[in-house]
Amino acid sequence: MGALSITGIKPGSTSLKLTAGKITKTVPITVLSRNLLAYGPASGNGLTVTVAQDGSLDFSSGTESVPLYKGVSWEFDVPEDIVGVPLIISYTGDVPGTLVISLYANANSLGGVYQGKNNTVVTIPKGTTRIELRILRGGVTAGSVSGNLKIQLELGNTAHEWMKPDVTSLEGGGVN
């Protein structure tokens, strides 16, 4: 018997009506986000990140400069079924082009995105159980940061319209 896969446009609870002959059964289902990231509020290295009402990330350093290659990060468990398969990381937003968004596994960068380079395909190495999302100040000089980003990690090699991740309450911290 094969598996049933349902993709929703909007996460949440719903039901599925199944009919086989004279038997009809309504089954409750939960539609999960295609965005596999987990993040939440974070601060470190002069950068403060909050979760906007729509689930995107608001960045602010006020008048403080964020040092080069410093920023914030979140570490989270990886579902076993996404290890070893192509995933695409993408973003939309208005944060200055000096921010670099990267995924790390076992302290090694898997790849990332930044202004001028978006939609990067990555593969999480077999045996990996946790990954880290890092957002760092790139460029050649330290500086302030202000703006909003919609970051997405999803299955495949084609980026789709951004969807809020299921987890937006994971506490993050600074990257040293």
PDB file of C-alpha atoms in Angstrom, residues 10-125:
ATOM      1  CA  LYS A  10      -1.728  27.314   4.278  1.00  0.00           C
ATOM      2  CA  PRO A  11      -0.598  25.513   7.462  1.00  0.00           C
ATOM      3  CA  GLY A  12      -3.203  24.600  10.053  1.00  0.00           C
ATOM      4  CA  SER A  13      -5.806  22.014  10.930  1.00  0.00           C
ATOM      5  CA  THR A  14      -8.390  20.651   8.534  1.00  0.00           C
ATOM      6  CA  SER A  15      -9.984  17.332   7.687  1.00  0.00           C
ATOM      7  CA  LEU A  16      -9.917  14.900   4.814  1.00  0.00           C
ATOM      8  CA  LYS A  17     -13.020  13.021   3.696  1.00  0.00           C
ATOM      9  CA  LEU A  18     -12.218   9.518   2.443  1.00  0.00           C
ATOM     10  CA  THR A  19     -14.768   7.312   0.692  1.00  0.00           C
ATOM     11  CA  ALA A  20     -14.293   3.656  -0.218  1.00  0.00           C
ATOM     12  CA  GLY A  21     -17.452   2.045  -1.522  1.00  0.00           C
ATOM     13  CA  LYS A  22     -20.202   2.653   1.047  1.00  0.00           C
ATOM     14  CA  ILE A  23     -17.791   3.616   3.809  1.00  0.00           C
ATOM     15  CA  THR A  24     -16.995   7.288   4.374  1.00  0.00           C
ATOM     16  CA  LYS A  25     -14.552   8.441   7.003  1.00  0.00           C
ATOM     17  CA  THR A  26     -13.492  11.978   7.915  1.00  0.00           C
ATOM     18  CA  VAL A  27      -9.920  12.104   9.163  1.00  0.00           C
ATOM     19  CA  PRO A  28      -8.431  15.137  10.941  1.00  0.00           C
ATOM     20  CA  ILE A  29      -5.118  16.257   9.455  1.00  0.00           C
ATOM     21  CA  THR A  30      -2.550  18.927  10.204  1.00  0.00           C
ATOM     22  CA  VAL A  31      -1.021  20.757   7.264  1.00  0.00           C
ATOM     23  CA  LEU A  32       2.605  21.643   7.977  1.00  0.00           C
ATOM     24  CA  SER A  33       4.607  24.431   6.407  1.00  0.00           C
ATOM     25  CA  ARG A  34       6.891  23.580   3.506  1.00  0.00           C
ATOM     26  CA  ASN A  35       9.403  25.941   5.222  1.00  0.00           C
ATOM     27  CA  LEU A  36      11.606  23.564   7.233  1.00  0.00           C
ATOM     28  CA  LEU A  37      13.411  26.253   9.243  1.00  0.00           C
ATOM     29  CA  ALA A  38      12.929  26.890  12.956  1.00  0.00           C
ATOM     30  CA  TYR A  39      13.758  30.292  14.463  1.00  0.00           C
ATOM     31  CA  GLY A  40      12.537  32.922  16.894  1.00  0.00           C
ATOM     32  CA  PRO A  41      13.812  35.919  18.834  1.00  0.00           C
ATOM     33  CA  ALA A  42      17.588  36.274  19.051  1.00  0.00           C
ATOM     34  CA  SER A  43      20.207  38.825  19.976  1.00  0.00           C
ATOM     35  CA  GLY A  44      23.951  39.009  19.921  1.00  0.00           C
ATOM     36  CA  ASN A  45      26.836  41.037  18.576  1.00  0.00           C
ATOM     37  CA  GLY A  46      24.760  44.226  18.566  1.00  0.00           C
ATOM     38  CA  LEU A  47      22.007  42.657  16.446  1.00  0.00           C
ATOM     39  CA  THR A  48      18.449  42.078  17.689  1.00  0.00           C
ATOM     40  CA  VAL A  49      16.047  39.836  15.777  1.00  0.00           C
ATOM     41  CA  THR A  50      12.316  39.608  16.485  1.00  0.00           C
ATOM     42  CA  VAL A  51       9.576  37.635  14.774  1.00  0.00           C
ATOM     43  CA  ALA A  52       7.095  39.827  12.903  1.00  0.00           C
ATOM     44  CA  GLN A  53       3.372  39.074  13.031  1.00  0.00           C
ATOM     45  CA  ASP A  54       3.533  37.267   9.664  1.00  0.00           C
ATOM     46  CA  GLY A  55       6.395  35.026  10.890  1.00  0.00           C
ATOM     47  CA  SER A  56       9.184  36.828   9.038  1.00  0.00           C
ATOM     48  CA  LEU A  57      12.262  38.184  10.839  1.00  0.00           C
ATOM     49  CA  ASP A  58      12.797  41.854  11.751  1.00  0.00           C
ATOM     50  CA  PHE A  59      16.456  42.887  12.182  1.00  0.00           C
ATOM     51  CA  SER A  60      17.755  45.909  14.042  1.00  0.00           C
ATOM     52  CA  SER A  61      21.064  47.028  15.481  1.00  0.00           C
ATOM     53  CA  GLY A  62      19.921  50.577  16.169  1.00  0.00           C
ATOM     54  CA  THR A  63      22.935  52.839  15.820  1.00  0.00           C
ATOM     55  CA  GLU A  64      25.319  50.073  16.929  1.00  0.00           C
ATOM     56  CA  SER A  65      27.626  48.469  14.381  1.00  0.00           C
ATOM     57  CA  VAL A  66      27.468  44.717  13.895  1.00  0.00           C
ATOM     58  CA  PRO A  67      31.039  43.347  13.631  1.00  0.00           C
ATOM     59  CA  LEU A  68      32.092  41.562  10.444  1.00  0.00           C
ATOM     60  CA  TYR A  69      31.198  37.865  10.370  1.00  0.00           C
ATOM     61  CA  LYS A  70      29.189  38.168  13.599  1.00  0.00           C
ATOM     62  CA  GLY A  71      25.442  37.949  14.058  1.00  0.00           C
ATOM     63  CA  VAL A  72      22.844  35.513  15.353  1.00  0.00           C
ATOM     64  CA  SER A  73      22.055  31.820  15.021  1.00  0.00           C
ATOM     65  CA  TRP A  74      19.516  29.115  15.813  1.00  0.00           C
ATOM     66  CA  GLU A  75      20.223  25.399  16.170  1.00  0.00           C
ATOM     67  CA  PHE A  76      17.457  22.848  15.633  1.00  0.00           C
ATOM     68  CA  ASP A  77      16.769  19.170  15.013  1.00  0.00           C
ATOM     69  CA  VAL A  78      16.661  17.889  11.448  1.00  0.00           C
ATOM     70  CA  PRO A  79      13.906  15.480  10.388  1.00  0.00           C
ATOM     71  CA  GLU A  80      15.583  12.277   9.210  1.00  0.00           C
ATOM     72  CA  ASP A  81      13.673  12.288   5.896  1.00  0.00           C
ATOM     73  CA  ILE A  82      15.360  15.520   4.691  1.00  0.00           C
ATOM     74  CA  VAL A  83      18.928  14.294   5.273  1.00  0.00           C
ATOM     75  CA  GLY A  84      20.789  13.485   2.051  1.00  0.00           C
ATOM     76  CA  VAL A  85      18.199  15.023  -0.300  1.00  0.00           C
ATOM     77  CA  PRO A  86      18.340  18.347  -2.188  1.00  0.00           C
ATOM     78  CA  LEU A  87      16.997  21.347  -0.272  1.00  0.00           C
ATOM     79  CA  ILE A  88      16.852  24.962  -1.395  1.00  0.00           C
ATOM     80  CA  ILE A  89      17.447  27.967   0.821  1.00  0.00           C
ATOM     81  CA  SER A  90      16.020  31.280  -0.364  1.00  0.00           C
ATOM     82  CA  TYR A  91      15.008  34.673   0.944  1.00  0.00           C
ATOM     83  CA  THR A  92      13.028  37.787   0.148  1.00  0.00           C
ATOM     84  CA  GLY A  93      13.319  41.051   2.014  1.00  0.00           C
ATOM     85  CA  ASP A  94      14.890  44.449   2.392  1.00  0.00           C
ATOM     86  CA  VAL A  95      17.870  43.899   4.703  1.00  0.00           C
ATOM     87  CA  PRO A  96      21.118  45.429   3.415  1.00  0.00           C
ATOM     88  CA  GLY A  97      23.121  43.206   1.109  1.00  0.00           C
ATOM     89  CA  THR A  98      25.797  42.786   3.749  1.00  0.00           C
ATOM     90  CA  LEU A  99      23.863  40.030   5.593  1.00  0.00           C
ATOM     91  CA  VAL A 100      24.764  36.430   4.822  1.00  0.00           C
ATOM     92  CA  ILE A 101      22.273  33.638   5.600  1.00  0.00           C
ATOM     93  CA  SER A 102      23.936  30.222   5.928  1.00  0.00           C
ATOM     94  CA  LEU A 103      23.169  26.686   7.043  1.00  0.00           C
ATOM     95  CA  TYR A 104      25.752  24.775   9.059  1.00  0.00           C
ATOM     96  CA  ALA A 105      26.034  21.102   9.951  1.00  0.00           C
ATOM     97  CA  ASN A 106      28.750  19.839  12.275  1.00  0.00           C
ATOM     98  CA  ALA A 107      30.394  23.317  12.223  1.00  0.00           C
ATOM     99  CA  ASN A 108      30.717  23.197   8.400  1.00  0.00           C
ATOM    100  CA  SER A 109      28.875  25.551   6.065  1.00  0.00           C
ATOM    101  CA  LEU A 110      26.466  23.798   3.704  1.00  0.00           C
ATOM    102  CA  GLY A 111      25.886  26.975   1.688  1.00  0.00           C
ATOM    103  CA  GLY A 112      24.010  30.204   1.934  1.00  0.00           C
ATOM    104  CA  VAL A 113      22.372  33.179   0.330  1.00  0.00           C
ATOM    105  CA  TYR A 114      22.972  36.927   0.270  1.00  0.00           C
ATOM    106  CA  GLN A 115      22.163  39.881  -1.951  1.00  0.00           C
ATOM    107  CA  GLY A 116      23.308  38.831  -5.413  1.00  0.00           C
ATOM    108  CA  LYS A 117      23.154  35.103  -4.621  1.00  0.00           C
ATOM    109  CA  ASN A 118      19.766  33.557  -3.844  1.00  0.00           C
ATOM    110  CA  ASN A 119      18.156  30.133  -4.227  1.00  0.00           C
ATOM    111  CA  THR A 120      21.092  27.952  -3.160  1.00  0.00           C
ATOM    112  CA  VAL A 121      20.661  24.166  -3.235  1.00  0.00           C
ATOM    113  CA  VAL A 122      22.208  22.349  -0.253  1.00  0.00           C
ATOM    114  CA  THR A 123      22.279  18.774   1.025  1.00  0.00           C
ATOM    115  CA  ILE A 124      22.447  17.888   4.706  1.00  0.00           C
ATOM    116  CA  PRO A 125      25.073  15.157   5.164  1.00  0.00           C
TER     117      PRO A 125
END
